[in-house]
Short mmCIF file of N, CA and C in Angstrom, two decimals:
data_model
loop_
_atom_site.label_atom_id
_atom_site.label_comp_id
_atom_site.label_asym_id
_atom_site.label_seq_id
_atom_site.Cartn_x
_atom_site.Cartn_y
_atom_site.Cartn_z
N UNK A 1 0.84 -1.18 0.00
CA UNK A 1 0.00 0.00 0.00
C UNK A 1 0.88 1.25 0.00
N UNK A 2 0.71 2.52 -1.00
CA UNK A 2 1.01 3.54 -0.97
C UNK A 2 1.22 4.67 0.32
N UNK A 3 1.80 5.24 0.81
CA UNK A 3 1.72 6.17 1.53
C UNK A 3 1.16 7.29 0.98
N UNK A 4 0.82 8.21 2.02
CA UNK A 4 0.09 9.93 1.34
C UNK A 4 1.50 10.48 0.82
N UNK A 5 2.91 10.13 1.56
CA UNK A 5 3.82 11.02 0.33
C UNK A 5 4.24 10.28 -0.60
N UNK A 6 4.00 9.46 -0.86
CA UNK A 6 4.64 8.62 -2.07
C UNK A 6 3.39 8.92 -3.35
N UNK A 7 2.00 9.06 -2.59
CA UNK A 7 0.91 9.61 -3.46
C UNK A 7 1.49 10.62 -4.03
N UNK A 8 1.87 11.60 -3.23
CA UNK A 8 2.41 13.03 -3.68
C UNK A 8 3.55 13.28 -4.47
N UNK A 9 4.85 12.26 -3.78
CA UNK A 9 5.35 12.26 -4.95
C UNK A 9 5.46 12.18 -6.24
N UNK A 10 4.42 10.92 -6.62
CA UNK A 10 4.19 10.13 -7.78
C UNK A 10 3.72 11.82 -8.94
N UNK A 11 2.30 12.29 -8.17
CA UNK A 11 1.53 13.46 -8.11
C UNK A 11 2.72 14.33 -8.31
N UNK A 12 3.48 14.82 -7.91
CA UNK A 12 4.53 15.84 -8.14
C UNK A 12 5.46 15.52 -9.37
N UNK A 13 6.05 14.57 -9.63
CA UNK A 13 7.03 14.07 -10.93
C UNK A 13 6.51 13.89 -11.76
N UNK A 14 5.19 13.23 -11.87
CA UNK A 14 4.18 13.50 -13.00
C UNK A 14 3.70 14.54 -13.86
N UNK A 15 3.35 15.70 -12.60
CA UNK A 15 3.13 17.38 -12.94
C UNK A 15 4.62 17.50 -13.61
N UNK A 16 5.56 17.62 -12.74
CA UNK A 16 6.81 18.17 -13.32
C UNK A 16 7.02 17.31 -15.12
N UNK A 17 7.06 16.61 -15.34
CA UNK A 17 6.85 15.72 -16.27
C UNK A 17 6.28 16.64 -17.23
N UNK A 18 5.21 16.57 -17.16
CA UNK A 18 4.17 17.30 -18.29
C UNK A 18 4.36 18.64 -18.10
N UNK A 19 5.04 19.16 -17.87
CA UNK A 19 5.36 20.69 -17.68
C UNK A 19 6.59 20.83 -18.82
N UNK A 20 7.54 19.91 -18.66
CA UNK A 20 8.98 19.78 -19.15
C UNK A 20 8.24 19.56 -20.40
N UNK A 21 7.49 18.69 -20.83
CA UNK A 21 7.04 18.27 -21.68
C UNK A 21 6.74 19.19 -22.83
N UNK A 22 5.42 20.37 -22.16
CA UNK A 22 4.49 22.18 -22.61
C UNK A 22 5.66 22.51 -22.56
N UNK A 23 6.85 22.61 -21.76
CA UNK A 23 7.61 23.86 -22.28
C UNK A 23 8.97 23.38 -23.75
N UNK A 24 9.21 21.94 -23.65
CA UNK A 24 9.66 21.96 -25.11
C UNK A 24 9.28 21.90 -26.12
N UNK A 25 7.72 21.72 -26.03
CA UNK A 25 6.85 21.91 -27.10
C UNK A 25 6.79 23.25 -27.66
N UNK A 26 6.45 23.76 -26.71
CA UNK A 26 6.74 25.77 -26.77
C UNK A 26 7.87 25.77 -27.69
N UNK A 27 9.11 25.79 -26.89
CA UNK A 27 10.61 25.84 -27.72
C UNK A 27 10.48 25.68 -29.37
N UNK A 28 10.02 24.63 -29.94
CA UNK A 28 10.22 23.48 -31.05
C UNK A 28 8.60 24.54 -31.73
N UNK A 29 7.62 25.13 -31.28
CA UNK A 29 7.00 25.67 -31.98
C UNK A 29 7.36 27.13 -32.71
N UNK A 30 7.80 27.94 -31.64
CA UNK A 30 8.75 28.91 -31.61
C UNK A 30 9.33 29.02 -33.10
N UNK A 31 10.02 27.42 -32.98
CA UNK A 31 11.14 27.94 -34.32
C UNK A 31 10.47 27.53 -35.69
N UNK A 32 8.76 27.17 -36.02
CA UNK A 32 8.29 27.08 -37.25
C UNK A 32 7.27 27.67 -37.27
N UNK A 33 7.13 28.82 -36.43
CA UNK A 33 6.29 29.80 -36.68
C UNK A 33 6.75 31.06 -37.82
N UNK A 34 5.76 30.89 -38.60
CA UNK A 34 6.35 31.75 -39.70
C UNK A 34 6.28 33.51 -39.20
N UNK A 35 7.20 34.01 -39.97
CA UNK A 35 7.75 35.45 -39.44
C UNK A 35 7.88 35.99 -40.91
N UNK A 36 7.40 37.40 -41.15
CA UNK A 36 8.07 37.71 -42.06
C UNK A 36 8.42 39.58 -41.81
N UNK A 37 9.00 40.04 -41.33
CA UNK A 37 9.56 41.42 -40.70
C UNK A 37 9.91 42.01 -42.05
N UNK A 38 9.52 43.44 -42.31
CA UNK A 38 10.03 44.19 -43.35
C UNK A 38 10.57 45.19 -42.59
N UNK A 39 11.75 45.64 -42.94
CA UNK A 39 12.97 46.62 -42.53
C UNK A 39 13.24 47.16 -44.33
N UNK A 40 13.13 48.76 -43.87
CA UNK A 40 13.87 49.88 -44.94
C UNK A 40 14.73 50.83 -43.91
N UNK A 41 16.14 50.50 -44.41
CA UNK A 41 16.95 51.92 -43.78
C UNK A 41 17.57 52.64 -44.52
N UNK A 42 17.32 53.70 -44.45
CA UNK A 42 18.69 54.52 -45.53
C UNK A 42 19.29 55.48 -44.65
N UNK A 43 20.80 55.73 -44.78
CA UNK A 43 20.88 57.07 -44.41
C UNK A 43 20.29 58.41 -44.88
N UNK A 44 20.19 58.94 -43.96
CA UNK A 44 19.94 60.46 -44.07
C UNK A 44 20.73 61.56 -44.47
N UNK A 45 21.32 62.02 -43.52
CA UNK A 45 22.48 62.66 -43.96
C UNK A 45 23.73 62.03 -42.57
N UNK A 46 25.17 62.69 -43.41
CA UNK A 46 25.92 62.49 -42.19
C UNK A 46 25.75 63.70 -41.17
N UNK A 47 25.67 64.05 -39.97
CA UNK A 47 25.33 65.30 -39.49
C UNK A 47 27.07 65.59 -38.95
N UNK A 48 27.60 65.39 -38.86
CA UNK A 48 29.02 65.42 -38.48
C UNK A 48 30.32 65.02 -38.41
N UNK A 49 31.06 64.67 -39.02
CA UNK A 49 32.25 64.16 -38.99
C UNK A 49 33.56 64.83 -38.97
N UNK A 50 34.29 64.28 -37.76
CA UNK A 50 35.47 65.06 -37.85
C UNK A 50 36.48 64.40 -37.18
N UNK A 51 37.43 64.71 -37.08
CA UNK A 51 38.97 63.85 -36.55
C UNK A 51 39.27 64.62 -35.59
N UNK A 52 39.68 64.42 -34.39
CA UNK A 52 40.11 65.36 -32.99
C UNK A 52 40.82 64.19 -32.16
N UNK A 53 42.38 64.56 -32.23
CA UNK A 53 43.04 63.66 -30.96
C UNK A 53 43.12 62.43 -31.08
N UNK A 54 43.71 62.01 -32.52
CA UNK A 54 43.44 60.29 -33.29
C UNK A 54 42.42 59.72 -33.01
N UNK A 55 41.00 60.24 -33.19
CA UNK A 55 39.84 59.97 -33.17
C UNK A 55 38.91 60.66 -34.60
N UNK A 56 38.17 59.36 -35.02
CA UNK A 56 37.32 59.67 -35.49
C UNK A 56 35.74 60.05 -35.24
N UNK A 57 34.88 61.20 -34.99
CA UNK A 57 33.76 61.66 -34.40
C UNK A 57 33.06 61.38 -35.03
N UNK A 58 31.80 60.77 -35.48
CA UNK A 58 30.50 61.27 -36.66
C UNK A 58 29.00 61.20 -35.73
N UNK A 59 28.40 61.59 -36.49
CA UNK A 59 26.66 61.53 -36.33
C UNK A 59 26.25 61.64 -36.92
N UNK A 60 24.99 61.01 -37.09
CA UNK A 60 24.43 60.63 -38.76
C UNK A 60 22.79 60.21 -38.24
N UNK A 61 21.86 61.04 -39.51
CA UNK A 61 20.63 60.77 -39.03
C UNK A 61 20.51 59.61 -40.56
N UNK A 62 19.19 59.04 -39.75
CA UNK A 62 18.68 57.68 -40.56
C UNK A 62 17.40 58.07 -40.89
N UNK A 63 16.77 56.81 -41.75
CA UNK A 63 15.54 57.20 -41.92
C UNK A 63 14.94 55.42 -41.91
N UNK A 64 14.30 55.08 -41.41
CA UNK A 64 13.94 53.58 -40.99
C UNK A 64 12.23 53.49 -40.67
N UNK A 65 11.97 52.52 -41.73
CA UNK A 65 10.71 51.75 -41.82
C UNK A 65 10.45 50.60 -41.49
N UNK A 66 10.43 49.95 -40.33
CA UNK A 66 10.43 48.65 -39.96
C UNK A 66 8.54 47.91 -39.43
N UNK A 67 8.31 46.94 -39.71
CA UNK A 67 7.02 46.11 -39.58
C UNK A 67 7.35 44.84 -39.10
N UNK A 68 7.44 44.80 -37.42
CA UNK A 68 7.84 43.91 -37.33
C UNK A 68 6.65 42.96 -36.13
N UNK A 69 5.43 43.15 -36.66
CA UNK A 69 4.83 42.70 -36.00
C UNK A 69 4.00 41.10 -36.42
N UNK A 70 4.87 40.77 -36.99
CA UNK A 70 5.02 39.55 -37.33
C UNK A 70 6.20 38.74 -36.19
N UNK A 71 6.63 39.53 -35.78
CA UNK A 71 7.78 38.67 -34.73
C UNK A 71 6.63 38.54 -33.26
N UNK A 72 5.94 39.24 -33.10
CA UNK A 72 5.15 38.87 -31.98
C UNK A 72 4.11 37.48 -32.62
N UNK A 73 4.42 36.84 -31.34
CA UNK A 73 2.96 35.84 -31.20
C UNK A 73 3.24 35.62 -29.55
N UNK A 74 1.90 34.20 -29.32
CA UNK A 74 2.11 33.71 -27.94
C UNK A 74 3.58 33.62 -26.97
N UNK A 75 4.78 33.81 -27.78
CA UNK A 75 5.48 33.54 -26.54
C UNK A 75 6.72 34.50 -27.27
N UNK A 76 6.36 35.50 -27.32
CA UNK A 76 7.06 37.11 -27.43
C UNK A 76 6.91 37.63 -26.33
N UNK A 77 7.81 38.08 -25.25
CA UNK A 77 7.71 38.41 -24.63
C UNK A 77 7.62 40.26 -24.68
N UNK A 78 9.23 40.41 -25.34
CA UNK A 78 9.66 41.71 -26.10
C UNK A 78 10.64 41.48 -26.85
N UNK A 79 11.00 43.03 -27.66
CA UNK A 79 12.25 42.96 -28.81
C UNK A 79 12.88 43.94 -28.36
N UNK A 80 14.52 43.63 -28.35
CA UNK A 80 15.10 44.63 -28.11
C UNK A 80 15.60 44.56 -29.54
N UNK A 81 16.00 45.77 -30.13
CA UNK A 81 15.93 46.59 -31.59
C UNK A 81 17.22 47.42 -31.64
N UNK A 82 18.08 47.52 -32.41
CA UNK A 82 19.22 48.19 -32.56
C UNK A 82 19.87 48.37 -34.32
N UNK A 83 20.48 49.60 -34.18
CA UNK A 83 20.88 49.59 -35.47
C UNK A 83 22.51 49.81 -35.06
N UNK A 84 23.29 48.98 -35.82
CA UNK A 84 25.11 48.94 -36.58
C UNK A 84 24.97 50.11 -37.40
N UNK A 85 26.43 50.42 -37.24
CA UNK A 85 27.34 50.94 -38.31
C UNK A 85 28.00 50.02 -38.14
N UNK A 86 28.88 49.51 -39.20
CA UNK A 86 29.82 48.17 -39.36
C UNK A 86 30.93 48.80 -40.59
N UNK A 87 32.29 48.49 -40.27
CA UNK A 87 33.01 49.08 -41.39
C UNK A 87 34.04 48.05 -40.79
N UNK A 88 35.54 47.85 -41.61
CA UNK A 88 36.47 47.13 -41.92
C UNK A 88 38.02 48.77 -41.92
N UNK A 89 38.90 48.36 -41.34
CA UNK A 89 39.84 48.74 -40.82
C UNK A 89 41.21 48.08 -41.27
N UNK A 90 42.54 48.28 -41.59
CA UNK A 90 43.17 47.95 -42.11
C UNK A 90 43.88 47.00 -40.48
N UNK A 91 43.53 47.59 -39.59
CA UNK A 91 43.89 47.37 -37.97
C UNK A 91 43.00 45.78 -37.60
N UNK A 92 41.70 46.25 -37.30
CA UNK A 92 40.72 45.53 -37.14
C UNK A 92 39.85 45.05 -38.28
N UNK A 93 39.58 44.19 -38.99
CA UNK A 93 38.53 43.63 -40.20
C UNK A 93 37.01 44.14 -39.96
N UNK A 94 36.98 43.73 -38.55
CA UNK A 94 35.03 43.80 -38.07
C UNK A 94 35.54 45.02 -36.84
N UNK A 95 34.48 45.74 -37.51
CA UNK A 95 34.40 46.89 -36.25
C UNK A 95 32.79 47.45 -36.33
N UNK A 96 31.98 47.55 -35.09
CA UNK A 96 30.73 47.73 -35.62
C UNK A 96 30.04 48.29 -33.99
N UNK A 97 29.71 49.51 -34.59
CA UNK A 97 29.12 50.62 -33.50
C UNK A 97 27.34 50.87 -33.36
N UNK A 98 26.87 50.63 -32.06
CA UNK A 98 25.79 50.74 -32.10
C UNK A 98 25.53 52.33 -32.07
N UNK A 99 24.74 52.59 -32.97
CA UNK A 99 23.94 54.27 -32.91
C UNK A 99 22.98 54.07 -32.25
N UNK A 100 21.74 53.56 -32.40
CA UNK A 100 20.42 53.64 -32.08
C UNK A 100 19.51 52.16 -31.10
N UNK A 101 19.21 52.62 -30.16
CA UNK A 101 18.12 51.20 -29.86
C UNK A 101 17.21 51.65 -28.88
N UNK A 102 16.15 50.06 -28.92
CA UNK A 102 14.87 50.92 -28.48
C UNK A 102 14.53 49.10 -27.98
N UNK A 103 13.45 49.51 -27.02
CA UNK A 103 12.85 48.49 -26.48
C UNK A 103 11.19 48.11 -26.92
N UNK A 104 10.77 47.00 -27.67
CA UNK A 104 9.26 46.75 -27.65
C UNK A 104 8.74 46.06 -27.21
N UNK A 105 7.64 46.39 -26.46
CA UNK A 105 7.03 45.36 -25.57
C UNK A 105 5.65 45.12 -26.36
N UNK A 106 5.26 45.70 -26.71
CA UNK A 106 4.22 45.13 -27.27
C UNK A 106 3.88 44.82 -28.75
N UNK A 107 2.82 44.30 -29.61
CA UNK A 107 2.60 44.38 -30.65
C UNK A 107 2.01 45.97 -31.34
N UNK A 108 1.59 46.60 -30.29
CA UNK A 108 0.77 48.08 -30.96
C UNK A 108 2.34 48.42 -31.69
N UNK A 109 3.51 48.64 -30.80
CA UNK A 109 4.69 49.51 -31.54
C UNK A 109 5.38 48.97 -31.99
N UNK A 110 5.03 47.85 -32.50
CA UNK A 110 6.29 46.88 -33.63
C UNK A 110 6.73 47.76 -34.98
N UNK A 111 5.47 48.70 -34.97
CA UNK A 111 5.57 49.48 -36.43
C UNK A 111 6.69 50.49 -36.02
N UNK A 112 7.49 51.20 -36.87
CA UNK A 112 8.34 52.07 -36.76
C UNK A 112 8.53 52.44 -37.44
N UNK A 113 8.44 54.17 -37.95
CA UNK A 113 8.26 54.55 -38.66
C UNK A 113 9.50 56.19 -38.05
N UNK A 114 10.59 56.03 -38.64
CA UNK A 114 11.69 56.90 -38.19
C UNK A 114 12.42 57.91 -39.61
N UNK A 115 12.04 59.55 -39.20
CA UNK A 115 12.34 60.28 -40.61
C UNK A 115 13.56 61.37 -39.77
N UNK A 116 14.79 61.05 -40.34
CA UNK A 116 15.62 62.17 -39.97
C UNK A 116 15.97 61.87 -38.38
N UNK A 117 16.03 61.09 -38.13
CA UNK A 117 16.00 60.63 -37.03
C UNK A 117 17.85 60.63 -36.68
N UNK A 118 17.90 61.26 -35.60
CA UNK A 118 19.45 61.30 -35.21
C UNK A 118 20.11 60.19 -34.32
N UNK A 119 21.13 60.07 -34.32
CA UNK A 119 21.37 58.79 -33.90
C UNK A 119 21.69 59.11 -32.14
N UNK A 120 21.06 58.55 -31.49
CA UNK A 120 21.59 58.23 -29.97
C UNK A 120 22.77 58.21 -29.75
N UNK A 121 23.46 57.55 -30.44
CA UNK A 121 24.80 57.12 -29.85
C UNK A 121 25.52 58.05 -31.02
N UNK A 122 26.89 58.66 -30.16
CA UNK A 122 27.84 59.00 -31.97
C UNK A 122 28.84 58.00 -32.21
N UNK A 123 29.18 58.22 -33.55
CA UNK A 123 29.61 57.69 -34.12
C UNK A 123 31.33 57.92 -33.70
N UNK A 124 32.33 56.52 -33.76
CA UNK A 124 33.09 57.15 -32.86
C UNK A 124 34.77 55.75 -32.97
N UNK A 125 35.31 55.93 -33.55
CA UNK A 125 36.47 55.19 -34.01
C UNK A 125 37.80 55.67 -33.50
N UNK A 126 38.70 54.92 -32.72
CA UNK A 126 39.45 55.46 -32.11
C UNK A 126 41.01 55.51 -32.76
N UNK A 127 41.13 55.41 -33.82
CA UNK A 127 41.98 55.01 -34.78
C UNK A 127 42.02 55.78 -36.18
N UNK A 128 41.27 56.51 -36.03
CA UNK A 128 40.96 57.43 -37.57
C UNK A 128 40.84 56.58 -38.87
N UNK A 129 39.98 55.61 -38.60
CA UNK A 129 39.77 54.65 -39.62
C UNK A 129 38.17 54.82 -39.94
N UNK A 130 37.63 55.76 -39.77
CA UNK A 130 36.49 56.29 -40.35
C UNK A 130 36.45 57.24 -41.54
N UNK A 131 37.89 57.75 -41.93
CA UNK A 131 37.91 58.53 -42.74
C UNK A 131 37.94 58.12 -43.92
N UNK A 132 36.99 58.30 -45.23
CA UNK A 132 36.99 57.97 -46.36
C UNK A 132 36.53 56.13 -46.49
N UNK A 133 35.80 55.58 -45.31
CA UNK A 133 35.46 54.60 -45.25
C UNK A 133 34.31 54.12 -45.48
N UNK A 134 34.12 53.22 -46.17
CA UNK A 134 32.55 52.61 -46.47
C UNK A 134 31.76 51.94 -45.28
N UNK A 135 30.88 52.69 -44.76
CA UNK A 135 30.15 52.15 -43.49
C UNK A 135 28.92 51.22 -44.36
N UNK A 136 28.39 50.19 -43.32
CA UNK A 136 27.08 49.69 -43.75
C UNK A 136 26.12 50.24 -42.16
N UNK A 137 24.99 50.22 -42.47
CA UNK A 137 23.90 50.47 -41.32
C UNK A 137 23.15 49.08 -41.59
N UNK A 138 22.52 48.77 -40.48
CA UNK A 138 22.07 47.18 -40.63
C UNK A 138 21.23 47.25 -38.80
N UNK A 139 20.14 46.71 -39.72
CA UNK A 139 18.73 46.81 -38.52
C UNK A 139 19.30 45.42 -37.47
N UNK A 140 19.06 45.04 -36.63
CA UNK A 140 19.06 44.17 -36.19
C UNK A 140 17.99 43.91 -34.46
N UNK A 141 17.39 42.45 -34.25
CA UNK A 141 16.98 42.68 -33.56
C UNK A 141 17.08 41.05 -32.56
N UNK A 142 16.73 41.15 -31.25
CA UNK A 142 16.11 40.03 -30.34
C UNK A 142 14.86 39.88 -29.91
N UNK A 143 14.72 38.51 -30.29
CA UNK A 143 13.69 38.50 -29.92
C UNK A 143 13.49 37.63 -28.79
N UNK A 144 13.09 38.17 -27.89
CA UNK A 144 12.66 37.94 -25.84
C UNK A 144 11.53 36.97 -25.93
N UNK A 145 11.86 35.86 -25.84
CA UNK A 145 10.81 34.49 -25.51
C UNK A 145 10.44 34.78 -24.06
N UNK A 146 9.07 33.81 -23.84
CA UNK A 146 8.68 34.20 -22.39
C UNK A 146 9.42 32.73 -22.07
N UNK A 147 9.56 31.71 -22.70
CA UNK A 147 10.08 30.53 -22.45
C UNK A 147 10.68 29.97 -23.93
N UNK A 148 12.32 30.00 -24.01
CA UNK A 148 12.53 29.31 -25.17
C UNK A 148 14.22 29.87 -25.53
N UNK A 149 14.42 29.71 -26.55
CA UNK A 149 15.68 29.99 -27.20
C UNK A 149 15.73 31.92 -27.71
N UNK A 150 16.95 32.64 -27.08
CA UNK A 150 16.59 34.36 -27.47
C UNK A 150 17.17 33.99 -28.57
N UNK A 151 16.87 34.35 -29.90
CA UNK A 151 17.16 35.14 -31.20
C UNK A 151 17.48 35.68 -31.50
N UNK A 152 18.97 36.08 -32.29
CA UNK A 152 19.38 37.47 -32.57
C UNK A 152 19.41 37.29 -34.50
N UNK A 153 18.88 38.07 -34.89
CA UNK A 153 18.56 38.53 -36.17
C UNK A 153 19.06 39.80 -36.77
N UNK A 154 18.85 39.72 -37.98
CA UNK A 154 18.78 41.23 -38.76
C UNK A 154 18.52 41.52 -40.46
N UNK A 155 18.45 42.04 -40.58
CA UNK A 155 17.76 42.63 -41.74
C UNK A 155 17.71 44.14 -42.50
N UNK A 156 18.15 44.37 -44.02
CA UNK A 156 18.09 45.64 -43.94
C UNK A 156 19.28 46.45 -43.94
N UNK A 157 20.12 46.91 -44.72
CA UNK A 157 20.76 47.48 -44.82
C UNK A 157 21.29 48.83 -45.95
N UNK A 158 22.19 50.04 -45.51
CA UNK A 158 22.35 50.92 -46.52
C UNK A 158 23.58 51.60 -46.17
N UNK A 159 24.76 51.54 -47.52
CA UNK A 159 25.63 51.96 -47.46
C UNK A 159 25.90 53.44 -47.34
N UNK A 160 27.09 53.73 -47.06
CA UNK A 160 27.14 55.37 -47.02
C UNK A 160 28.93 55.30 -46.72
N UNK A 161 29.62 56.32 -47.28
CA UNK A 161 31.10 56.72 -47.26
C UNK A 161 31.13 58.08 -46.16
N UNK A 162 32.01 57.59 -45.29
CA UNK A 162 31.94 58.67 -44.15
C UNK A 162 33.62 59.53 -44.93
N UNK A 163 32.69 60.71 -44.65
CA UNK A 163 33.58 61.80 -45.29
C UNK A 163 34.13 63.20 -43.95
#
């Protein structure tokens, strides 16, 4: 005959069981849920560039159309959202500066709709390897599971020569 905790146990590893169970199901749905995010960025203008003290300075406004409310479903929690500058250095190959980011929590503001928009962060190379260099801008984003694997993505890009 059973005891009342061996009832409970049984009752407890069972629950735990089927829990483990819903949450890798979650996981494994996650990744064939179809998504389809549209990102437009272009630069704007450069708003500044200059060399001071073997440093390269810039700031640069964008202009960015993103629809990304296709990345929300049931187990979106939020997106954290950021845009690169990315350029190549005779020093370093990969060098890549965040300007801009933003946090979404919900589906209402997945839309984004950004004109002339200045960049948060400046632009900022410590090597004077910004000069006469081909930058790329490139959307990129995470996406915040409430339970599952985080995502890092991106999409979207537009060249520009920092002068």
């Amino acid at each position: 005959m059973n005891s009342l905790s061996n009832r409970l146990n049984a009752i407890f590893a069972f629950g735990t069981m089927v829990f483990f169970i819903l949450l890798f199901a979650n996981v494994l749905t996650v990744l064939i849920l179809p998504v389809d995010p549209q990102v437009k960025i272009k630069l704007h203008k450069l708003q500044s560039g200059v060399s001071q003290a073997g440093n390269d300075i810039g700031s640069v406004a964008f202009n960015l159309d993103a629809d990304l409310s296709s990345l929300f479903h049931w187990n979106t929690k939020m997106l954290f959202v950021w845009i690169t500058a990315s350029y190549s250095t005779p020093d370093r190959p990969v060098n890549e500066v965040i300007l801009w980011d933003d946090i979404i929590q919900t589906k209402d503001k997945s839309v984004i709709h950004l004109e002339k928009e200045i960049a948060e962060y400046a632009l900022v190379d410590q090597s004077n390897g910004l000069k006469d260099n081909r930058l790329n801008l490139t959307f990129h984003w995470n996406r915040i599971p409430i339970a599952g694997l985080l995502l890092t993505e991106s999409l979207g890009s537009s060249q520009f020569r920092f002068r």
